[in-house]
Tab-separated table of C-alpha atoms in Angstrom:
chain	number	residue	atom	x	y	z
A	47	MET	CA	-0.139	-0.195	-0.304
A	48	ARG	CA	0.548	4.116	-0.379
A	49	ILE	CA	0.115	5.543	2.936
A	50	MET	CA	0.332	9.024	3.601
A	51	LEU	CA	1.170	9.412	6.915
A	52	ILE	CA	0.560	12.956	8.979
A	53	GLY	CA	2.205	13.641	11.635
A	54	ALA	CA	4.689	11.554	11.045
A	55	SER	CA	7.571	13.179	13.038
A	56	GLY	CA	5.799	13.140	16.434
A	57	THR	CA	6.335	10.638	18.938
A	58	ILE	CA	2.933	8.552	17.427
A	59	GLY	CA	3.316	9.365	14.148
A	60	ASN	CA	7.759	8.105	14.164
A	61	ALA	CA	5.862	4.668	16.031
A	62	VAL	CA	3.457	4.156	13.399
A	63	GLY	CA	5.985	4.767	10.015
A	64	GLN	CA	8.174	2.196	11.714
A	65	ALA	CA	5.293	-0.203	12.430
A	66	LEU	CA	3.768	1.084	8.503
A	67	SER	CA	6.905	0.538	6.125
A	68	GLU	CA	7.955	-3.329	6.741
A	69	ARG	CA	5.168	-3.892	4.568
A	70	HIS	CA	3.702	-0.537	2.756
A	71	GLU	CA	5.426	2.601	1.314
A	72	ILE	CA	4.959	6.036	4.027
A	73	LEU	CA	4.140	9.258	2.477
A	74	ARG	CA	5.500	11.309	5.401
A	75	VAL	CA	4.052	14.543	5.891
A	76	GLY	CA	4.368	17.763	8.394
A	77	ARG	CA	3.602	21.070	9.263
A	78	SER	CA	7.851	22.004	8.827
A	79	SER	CA	10.089	18.834	8.064
A	80	GLY	CA	8.928	14.947	5.649
A	81	ASP	CA	7.947	14.533	1.376
A	82	LEU	CA	5.427	16.695	1.305
A	83	ARG	CA	4.761	20.066	3.913
A	84	ALA	CA	1.081	20.769	5.350
A	85	ASP	CA	-0.140	22.034	8.096
A	86	ILE	CA	-3.954	20.493	8.419
A	87	ALA	CA	-5.699	23.644	9.713
A	88	ASP	CA	-4.350	25.330	6.083
A	89	PRO	CA	-7.279	23.575	3.346
A	90	ASP	CA	-5.545	25.356	0.881
A	91	ALA	CA	-2.567	23.438	1.807
A	92	LEU	CA	-3.561	19.494	2.193
A	93	ARG	CA	-5.922	20.240	-0.814
A	94	ALA	CA	-2.209	20.884	-2.459
A	95	MET	CA	-0.789	18.351	-0.937
A	96	PHE	CA	-3.877	15.415	-1.641
A	97	ARG	CA	-3.221	16.962	-5.652
A	98	THR	CA	0.306	16.050	-5.602
A	99	ALA	CA	0.098	12.601	-3.551
A	100	ALA	CA	-2.667	11.410	-5.235
A	101	PRO	CA	-3.722	8.109	-5.765
A	102	TYR	CA	-2.563	6.330	-2.347
A	103	ASP	CA	-4.595	3.380	-0.775
A	104	ALA	CA	-4.489	5.217	3.342
A	105	VAL	CA	-3.969	8.262	5.140
A	106	VAL	CA	-3.078	8.379	8.654
A	107	CYS	CA	-3.180	11.225	11.327
A	108	ALA	CA	-0.969	11.510	14.110
A	109	ALA	CA	-0.972	15.559	14.349
A	110	GLY	CA	-3.241	18.144	15.428
A	111	LEU	CA	-2.503	20.146	17.748
A	112	ALA	CA	-6.054	22.003	20.573
A	113	ALA	CA	-4.754	23.367	24.280
A	114	PHE	CA	-5.193	22.187	27.287
A	115	GLY	CA	-5.811	24.204	30.437
A	116	GLU	CA	-8.638	25.659	33.032
A	117	LEU	CA	-11.515	26.910	31.840
A	118	HIS	CA	-10.933	29.997	32.945
A	119	ARG	CA	-7.447	30.683	31.630
A	120	LEU	CA	-8.393	29.063	27.854
A	121	THR	CA	-8.665	32.186	25.942
A	122	ASP	CA	-10.951	31.892	22.499
A	123	GLU	CA	-7.684	31.750	20.134
A	124	GLU	CA	-6.547	28.398	22.880
A	125	PHE	CA	-10.383	26.948	22.011
A	126	GLN	CA	-9.686	27.908	18.076
A	127	LEU	CA	-6.534	26.332	18.256
A	128	GLY	CA	-8.836	22.680	18.520
A	129	LEU	CA	-11.616	23.373	16.160
A	130	SER	CA	-9.660	24.270	13.331
A	131	SER	CA	-6.479	21.758	13.755
A	132	LYS	CA	-7.390	19.010	15.410
A	133	LEU	CA	-11.483	18.846	15.207
A	134	MET	CA	-11.873	20.333	11.099
A	135	GLY	CA	-8.116	19.719	9.614
A	136	GLN	CA	-8.704	16.174	10.722
A	137	VAL	CA	-12.751	16.764	9.105
A	138	ASN	CA	-11.166	17.841	6.271
A	139	LEU	CA	-8.642	15.536	5.190
A	140	VAL	CA	-11.150	12.897	4.880
A	141	ARG	CA	-13.704	15.403	3.306
A	142	LEU	CA	-10.275	17.127	1.474
A	143	GLY	CA	-8.498	13.608	0.477
A	144	LEU	CA	-11.310	11.290	-0.356
A	145	SER	CA	-11.810	11.115	-3.999
A	146	GLY	CA	-8.321	10.718	-4.206
A	147	ILE	CA	-8.198	7.483	-2.217
A	148	THR	CA	-8.117	4.521	-4.028
A	149	ASP	CA	-10.969	1.854	-3.883
A	150	ALA	CA	-11.037	0.360	-0.578
A	151	GLY	CA	-8.846	2.296	1.190
A	152	SER	CA	-8.802	3.627	4.487
A	153	PHE	CA	-8.757	6.957	6.845
A	154	THR	CA	-7.645	6.551	9.485
A	155	LEU	CA	-7.485	9.043	12.555
A	156	THR	CA	-6.134	10.404	15.908
A	157	SER	CA	-8.345	11.565	18.931
A	158	GLY	CA	-7.178	10.600	22.270
A	159	VAL	CA	-9.026	8.874	25.773
A	160	LEU	CA	-10.240	12.507	27.104
A	161	SER	CA	-13.061	12.441	24.802
A	162	GLN	CA	-14.754	10.025	27.308
A	163	GLU	CA	-12.400	10.715	30.406
A	164	PRO	CA	-11.771	14.146	31.196
A	165	ILE	CA	-10.237	15.044	34.182
A	166	PRO	CA	-9.562	18.831	35.487
A	167	GLY	CA	-7.707	21.541	32.372
A	168	SER	CA	-9.186	18.876	29.642
A	169	SER	CA	-12.166	21.049	28.562
A	170	ALA	CA	-11.474	22.163	25.128
A	171	ILE	CA	-9.260	18.983	24.229
A	172	SER	CA	-12.323	16.637	25.555
A	173	MET	CA	-14.083	18.431	23.323
A	174	VAL	CA	-12.393	17.772	20.022
A	175	ASN	CA	-11.348	14.476	20.761
A	176	ALA	CA	-15.267	13.818	21.433
A	177	GLY	CA	-15.706	15.386	17.909
A	178	VAL	CA	-13.829	13.865	16.187
A	179	GLU	CA	-15.369	10.739	17.245
A	180	ALA	CA	-18.281	11.260	16.715
A	181	PHE	CA	-17.571	12.357	13.190
A	182	VAL	CA	-16.084	9.168	12.407
A	183	ARG	CA	-18.623	7.366	13.449
A	184	ALA	CA	-21.158	9.027	11.727
A	185	ALA	CA	-19.054	9.694	8.437
A	186	ALA	CA	-18.276	6.247	8.157
A	187	LEU	CA	-21.378	5.802	6.802
A	188	GLU	CA	-21.339	8.093	3.883
A	189	MET	CA	-18.210	6.803	2.883
A	190	PRO	CA	-17.983	5.822	-1.539
A	191	ARG	CA	-16.278	2.664	-3.263
A	192	GLY	CA	-15.617	0.900	0.126
A	193	VAL	CA	-13.551	3.289	1.606
A	194	ARG	CA	-13.594	3.054	5.420
A	195	LEU	CA	-12.879	5.088	8.228
A	196	ASN	CA	-11.633	5.117	12.269
A	197	VAL	CA	-10.083	6.767	14.761
A	198	VAL	CA	-7.356	5.836	17.635
A	199	SER	CA	-7.300	7.349	20.716
A	200	PRO	CA	-4.759	7.443	23.062
A	201	PRO	CA	-4.202	7.428	26.551
A	202	TRP	CA	-0.840	8.967	27.805
A	203	VAL	CA	2.262	8.092	25.669
A	204	ARG	CA	4.895	6.104	27.876
A	205	GLU	CA	7.206	8.162	26.105
A	206	THR	CA	6.162	11.452	25.750
A	207	LEU	CA	5.491	11.014	29.093
A	208	GLN	CA	9.646	10.430	29.193
A	209	ALA	CA	9.948	13.959	27.067
A	210	MET	CA	8.310	15.950	29.407
A	211	GLY	CA	10.087	15.130	32.242
A	212	TRP	CA	6.926	12.722	34.384
A	213	ASP	CA	6.308	9.252	35.912
A	214	PRO	CA	6.790	7.440	32.849
A	215	SER	CA	4.915	4.180	34.738
A	216	PRO	CA	1.452	5.018	33.667
A	217	GLY	CA	1.712	5.652	30.146
A	218	LEU	CA	1.140	2.535	27.003
A	219	PRO	CA	5.057	2.516	25.605
A	220	VAL	CA	4.201	4.216	21.422
A	221	ALA	CA	4.563	0.872	19.956
A	222	ALA	CA	1.381	-0.660	21.094
A	223	VAL	CA	-0.271	2.522	20.253
A	224	ALA	CA	1.364	1.932	16.628
A	225	LYS	CA	-0.195	-1.105	16.350
A	226	ALA	CA	-3.621	-0.309	16.616
A	227	TYR	CA	-2.861	2.643	13.633
A	228	VAL	CA	-1.384	-0.831	11.847
A	229	ASP	CA	-4.851	-2.400	12.828
A	230	SER	CA	-6.547	0.290	11.662
A	231	VAL	CA	-5.423	-0.355	8.428
A	232	GLU	CA	-4.214	-3.201	7.627
A	233	GLY	CA	-7.976	-4.446	8.791
A	234	GLY	CA	-11.457	-4.450	7.770
A	235	MET	CA	-13.457	-2.121	10.469
A	236	THR	CA	-15.004	1.331	9.735
A	237	GLY	CA	-16.820	3.885	11.845
A	238	LYS	CA	-14.664	2.185	15.558
A	239	VAL	CA	-13.717	4.515	17.817
A	240	ILE	CA	-9.788	2.353	18.320
A	241	ASP	CA	-8.845	2.560	22.326
A	242	ALA	CA	-5.069	1.649	21.867
A	243	ARG	CA	-4.381	0.219	25.320
A	244	ASP	CA	-6.677	-2.558	23.611
A	245	TYR	CA	-3.167	-3.204	21.832
A	246	ALA	CA	-1.293	-3.320	24.995
B	1014	MET	CA	-35.219	30.395	41.014
B	1015	ARG	CA	-34.148	33.295	38.983
B	1016	ILE	CA	-33.833	30.918	35.652
B	1017	MET	CA	-32.430	32.750	31.512
B	1018	LEU	CA	-33.606	30.720	28.827
B	1019	ILE	CA	-31.665	30.752	25.472
B	1020	GLY	CA	-33.624	29.188	22.701
B	1021	ALA	CA	-37.491	29.890	24.599
B	1022	SER	CA	-39.174	30.240	21.811
B	1023	GLY	CA	-38.276	27.081	20.089
B	1024	THR	CA	-39.932	23.664	20.170
B	1025	ILE	CA	-38.551	22.521	23.116
B	1026	GLY	CA	-37.302	25.661	24.311
B	1027	ASN	CA	-41.408	26.430	25.090
B	1028	ALA	CA	-41.831	23.519	26.069
B	1029	VAL	CA	-39.480	24.580	28.530
B	1030	GLY	CA	-40.744	27.966	29.337
B	1031	GLN	CA	-43.803	26.419	30.624
B	1032	ALA	CA	-43.371	23.850	33.055
B	1033	LEU	CA	-40.526	25.622	35.077
B	1034	SER	CA	-42.799	28.511	34.839
B	1035	GLU	CA	-45.125	27.105	37.356
B	1036	ARG	CA	-42.656	26.910	40.228
B	1037	HIS	CA	-39.468	29.977	38.593
B	1038	GLU	CA	-38.703	33.101	37.654
B	1039	ILE	CA	-38.003	33.149	33.858
B	1040	LEU	CA	-36.692	35.185	31.657
B	1041	ARG	CA	-36.987	34.838	28.083
B	1042	VAL	CA	-34.155	34.879	25.414
B	1043	GLY	CA	-34.065	34.559	21.484
B	1044	ARG	CA	-32.530	36.155	18.295
B	1045	SER	CA	-35.747	38.224	17.700
B	1046	SER	CA	-37.748	37.479	20.349
B	1047	GLY	CA	-38.198	36.999	23.818
B	1048	ASP	CA	-37.291	39.449	27.516
B	1049	LEU	CA	-33.839	39.773	26.034
B	1050	ARG	CA	-32.614	38.855	22.184
B	1051	ALA	CA	-29.397	37.359	21.766
B	1052	ASP	CA	-27.297	34.765	19.005
B	1053	ILE	CA	-25.642	32.989	21.371
B	1054	ALA	CA	-23.103	32.632	18.492
B	1055	ASP	CA	-21.722	35.779	19.459
B	1056	PRO	CA	-20.238	36.289	21.600
B	1057	ASP	CA	-21.090	40.565	22.501
B	1058	ALA	CA	-23.837	39.880	22.374
B	1059	LEU	CA	-23.761	37.338	24.951
B	1060	ARG	CA	-21.540	39.084	28.009
B	1061	ALA	CA	-24.125	42.196	27.109
B	1062	MET	CA	-27.097	39.930	28.138
B	1063	PHE	CA	-25.113	38.307	30.762
B	1064	ARG	CA	-24.404	41.506	32.424
B	1065	THR	CA	-27.897	42.734	32.503
B	1066	ALA	CA	-29.502	39.880	33.498
B	1067	ALA	CA	-26.866	39.028	36.437
B	1068	PRO	CA	-27.659	37.577	38.837
B	1069	TYR	CA	-28.953	34.796	37.616
B	1070	ASP	CA	-29.756	30.800	39.362
B	1071	ALA	CA	-29.906	28.677	36.415
B	1072	VAL	CA	-29.189	29.184	32.659
B	1073	VAL	CA	-30.824	26.388	30.248
B	1074	CYS	CA	-30.088	26.500	26.820
B	1075	ALA	CA	-31.892	25.290	23.915
B	1076	ALA	CA	-30.424	26.913	21.309
B	1077	GLY	CA	-27.821	26.175	18.646
B	1078	LEU	CA	-28.094	25.398	14.768
B	1079	ALA	CA	-26.440	23.259	13.078
B	1080	ALA	CA	-26.418	22.014	8.967
B	1081	PHE	CA	-27.779	18.002	8.392
B	1082	GLY	CA	-26.724	17.131	4.779
B	1083	GLU	CA	-24.946	14.039	3.278
B	1084	LEU	CA	-20.885	14.634	3.488
B	1085	HIS	CA	-19.752	15.567	0.194
B	1086	ARG	CA	-22.701	18.608	0.297
B	1087	LEU	CA	-22.080	19.695	3.813
B	1088	THR	CA	-20.488	23.350	2.627
B	1089	ASP	CA	-16.738	24.724	4.758
B	1090	GLU	CA	-19.063	27.525	5.954
B	1091	GLU	CA	-22.375	24.359	7.650
B	1092	PHE	CA	-19.391	23.011	9.077
B	1093	GLN	CA	-18.864	26.434	10.393
B	1094	LEU	CA	-22.183	26.983	11.620
B	1095	GLY	CA	-22.490	23.951	14.372
B	1096	LEU	CA	-19.249	24.783	15.653
B	1097	SER	CA	-20.291	28.428	16.298
B	1098	SER	CA	-23.866	27.982	16.988
B	1099	LYS	CA	-24.499	24.772	18.431
B	1100	LEU	CA	-20.619	24.008	20.200
B	1101	MET	CA	-19.035	27.639	20.984
B	1102	GLY	CA	-22.540	29.363	21.469
B	1103	GLN	CA	-23.670	27.429	24.309
B	1104	VAL	CA	-19.791	27.079	25.277
B	1105	ASN	CA	-18.985	30.064	25.285
B	1106	LEU	CA	-22.920	30.347	27.092
B	1107	VAL	CA	-20.565	28.833	30.361
B	1108	ARG	CA	-16.986	30.583	29.929
B	1109	LEU	CA	-18.709	34.300	30.234
B	1110	GLY	CA	-22.027	33.408	32.075
B	1111	LEU	CA	-20.452	31.632	34.913
B	1112	SER	CA	-19.483	35.182	37.062
B	1113	GLY	CA	-22.613	35.990	37.299
B	1114	ILE	CA	-24.687	33.045	37.984
B	1115	THR	CA	-24.710	32.082	42.088
B	1116	ASP	CA	-23.551	29.707	44.380
B	1117	ALA	CA	-24.996	26.338	44.028
B	1118	GLY	CA	-27.179	27.915	40.766
B	1119	SER	CA	-26.342	25.323	37.139
B	1120	PHE	CA	-26.158	25.465	33.077
B	1121	THR	CA	-28.107	23.209	31.689
B	1122	LEU	CA	-27.501	22.482	27.964
B	1123	THR	CA	-28.855	20.900	24.532
B	1124	SER	CA	-27.256	18.108	22.863
B	1125	GLY	CA	-29.173	15.423	20.264
B	1126	VAL	CA	-29.458	11.570	19.715
B	1127	LEU	CA	-27.057	11.979	16.998
B	1128	SER	CA	-23.366	12.378	19.415
B	1129	GLN	CA	-23.415	8.326	19.869
B	1130	GLU	CA	-26.234	7.167	17.272
B	1131	PRO	CA	-25.390	8.087	14.070
B	1132	ILE	CA	-27.317	8.089	10.252
B	1133	PRO	CA	-26.010	9.377	7.089
B	1134	GLY	CA	-26.449	12.646	6.765
B	1135	SER	CA	-25.426	13.936	10.437
B	1136	SER	CA	-21.824	14.161	10.698
B	1137	ALA	CA	-21.592	17.385	11.205
B	1138	ILE	CA	-24.369	17.384	14.070
B	1139	SER	CA	-23.314	13.948	15.304
B	1140	MET	CA	-19.564	15.686	15.764
B	1141	VAL	CA	-21.221	19.101	17.317
B	1142	ASN	CA	-23.209	17.421	20.064
B	1143	ALA	CA	-20.740	15.088	20.925
B	1144	GLY	CA	-18.786	17.690	21.063
B	1145	VAL	CA	-20.996	19.553	23.903
B	1146	GLU	CA	-21.781	16.367	25.628
B	1147	ALA	CA	-17.399	15.877	26.279
B	1148	PHE	CA	-17.753	19.798	27.479
B	1149	VAL	CA	-19.912	19.811	29.647
B	1150	ARG	CA	-17.906	16.236	31.446
B	1151	ALA	CA	-15.149	17.919	31.405
B	1152	ALA	CA	-16.022	21.215	32.743
B	1153	ALA	CA	-18.850	20.025	35.285
B	1154	LEU	CA	-15.168	19.096	37.039
B	1155	GLU	CA	-13.894	22.860	37.099
B	1156	MET	CA	-16.914	23.794	38.377
B	1157	PRO	CA	-16.773	26.375	41.071
B	1158	ARG	CA	-18.977	27.032	44.106
B	1159	GLY	CA	-20.622	23.756	43.331
B	1160	VAL	CA	-21.943	25.590	39.859
B	1161	ARG	CA	-23.383	22.479	37.956
B	1162	LEU	CA	-22.952	21.008	34.342
B	1163	ASN	CA	-25.463	19.011	32.646
B	1164	VAL	CA	-25.850	18.792	28.964
B	1165	VAL	CA	-29.595	17.411	28.301
B	1166	SER	CA	-29.447	14.854	24.984
B	1167	PRO	CA	-32.960	15.127	22.845
B	1168	PRO	CA	-34.250	13.152	21.120
B	1169	TRP	CA	-37.017	12.832	18.084
B	1170	VAL	CA	-39.901	15.845	19.301
B	1171	ARG	CA	-42.614	14.372	18.159
B	1172	GLU	CA	-44.163	18.021	17.252
B	1173	THR	CA	-41.061	18.415	15.497
B	1174	LEU	CA	-41.856	15.238	13.670
B	1175	GLN	CA	-45.157	16.642	13.055
B	1176	ALA	CA	-44.258	20.448	11.733
B	1177	MET	CA	-42.247	18.850	9.188
B	1178	GLY	CA	-45.204	17.008	8.171
B	1179	TRP	CA	-43.617	13.449	8.167
B	1180	ASP	CA	-44.625	10.330	10.748
B	1181	PRO	CA	-44.855	11.736	14.655
B	1182	SER	CA	-45.319	8.039	15.872
B	1183	PRO	CA	-41.158	7.535	16.843
B	1184	GLY	CA	-40.296	11.442	18.247
B	1185	LEU	CA	-40.789	11.501	22.228
B	1186	PRO	CA	-43.684	14.464	22.814
B	1187	VAL	CA	-42.084	17.403	23.499
B	1188	ALA	CA	-42.953	17.772	27.486
B	1189	ALA	CA	-41.505	14.815	27.960
B	1190	VAL	CA	-38.452	16.006	26.923
B	1191	ALA	CA	-39.330	19.525	28.793
B	1192	LYS	CA	-39.016	17.228	31.815
B	1193	ALA	CA	-35.413	15.941	31.790
B	1194	TYR	CA	-34.888	19.468	31.407
B	1195	VAL	CA	-36.685	20.352	34.970
B	1196	ASP	CA	-34.298	17.633	36.694
B	1197	SER	CA	-30.870	19.672	35.304
B	1198	VAL	CA	-32.704	22.423	36.853
B	1199	GLU	CA	-34.236	21.501	39.576
B	1200	GLY	CA	-32.136	18.343	40.967
B	1201	GLY	CA	-28.384	17.427	42.333
B	1202	MET	CA	-27.205	16.492	39.263
B	1203	THR	CA	-23.705	17.554	37.572
B	1204	GLY	CA	-21.394	16.351	34.624
B	1205	LYS	CA	-24.547	14.571	32.723
B	1206	VAL	CA	-25.222	13.888	29.959
B	1207	ILE	CA	-29.557	13.322	30.098
B	1208	ASP	CA	-30.794	11.457	27.278
B	1209	ALA	CA	-34.355	12.650	27.029
B	1210	ARG	CA	-35.915	9.417	26.954
B	1211	ASP	CA	-35.625	8.004	30.519
B	1212	TYR	CA	-38.219	10.553	30.345
B	1213	ALA	CA	-40.993	9.284	28.273
């Protein structure tokens, strides 16, 4: 398969790229590095990216920004970041990437367990993650030509906690998280919110 | 209690107003009618509204627009309508209305069962409704002074189906839907997604 991997240089994206590259051709996309450059918050950049890359068999997104912070401190701009990047950025990957995807191809987006398991400070991120998940469940019902659409919901990743100087022990190793993405790309499911903890 | 009812002239808002006015003072708010006028998609209008009305014991929102339509036909503007009105409009009711609400007051927002039970054509609405629900679950964890925050998830309403010339029999009578809002305002729960079908 020829797979577009958006957010390829991130902690999760890098692990997903390693796992998928054993059997597939990977087109790595990042905001500032990669085979192609695009910010998912920029629809024009996405259009250009898909035009250049088509046809492709799968689009995997491990990109998308959203702000964490106490509700009374979150600014309008911080709410908007999550809406423009992690939510509509990923929605637009599906809307704009659909015409260039091969029959029975697949989209795999990213949410996060804060969608269903909030903590203080997660109001904007929980909102965005749940929006992505509900979009996937609904839009999967309308995918043409056997195209599949899923979203992986990762928990805290061990390597991310480590890089932030926190206790890594509650985190899931990124190699396990990557298995969830591989299962979405290579398996047959659609419309699913895939809890990466099931791949521990 | 002194209760602000946003979207008071709609099918649900009207029934909620009738049910609550038996025991409470109701300040009715609409885009083009009511004691106060405001479009929830306009933060400046919300600020002015809350300044005029404060203090209040409860804010109930039965307003918020989002577009229904096939994914390949939904425009950028139709996605944005749901994000600006039903999603961020309701989020901003909480953010901007919090300072004027009395201790142990409450917010009650509106989502809809398409958040969890999508149908073809619901991708934008499902996304928005699920975003509202996740925001409520998360933001309720941070409410100060005993303030509560819930969201009512209505199914199809019998009177709405009737007005649209459809078969009303699968719908829930609006009087039953209104009971869910009354329970959120007068009860003790917080952080809950209240399925209005439980009040049938």
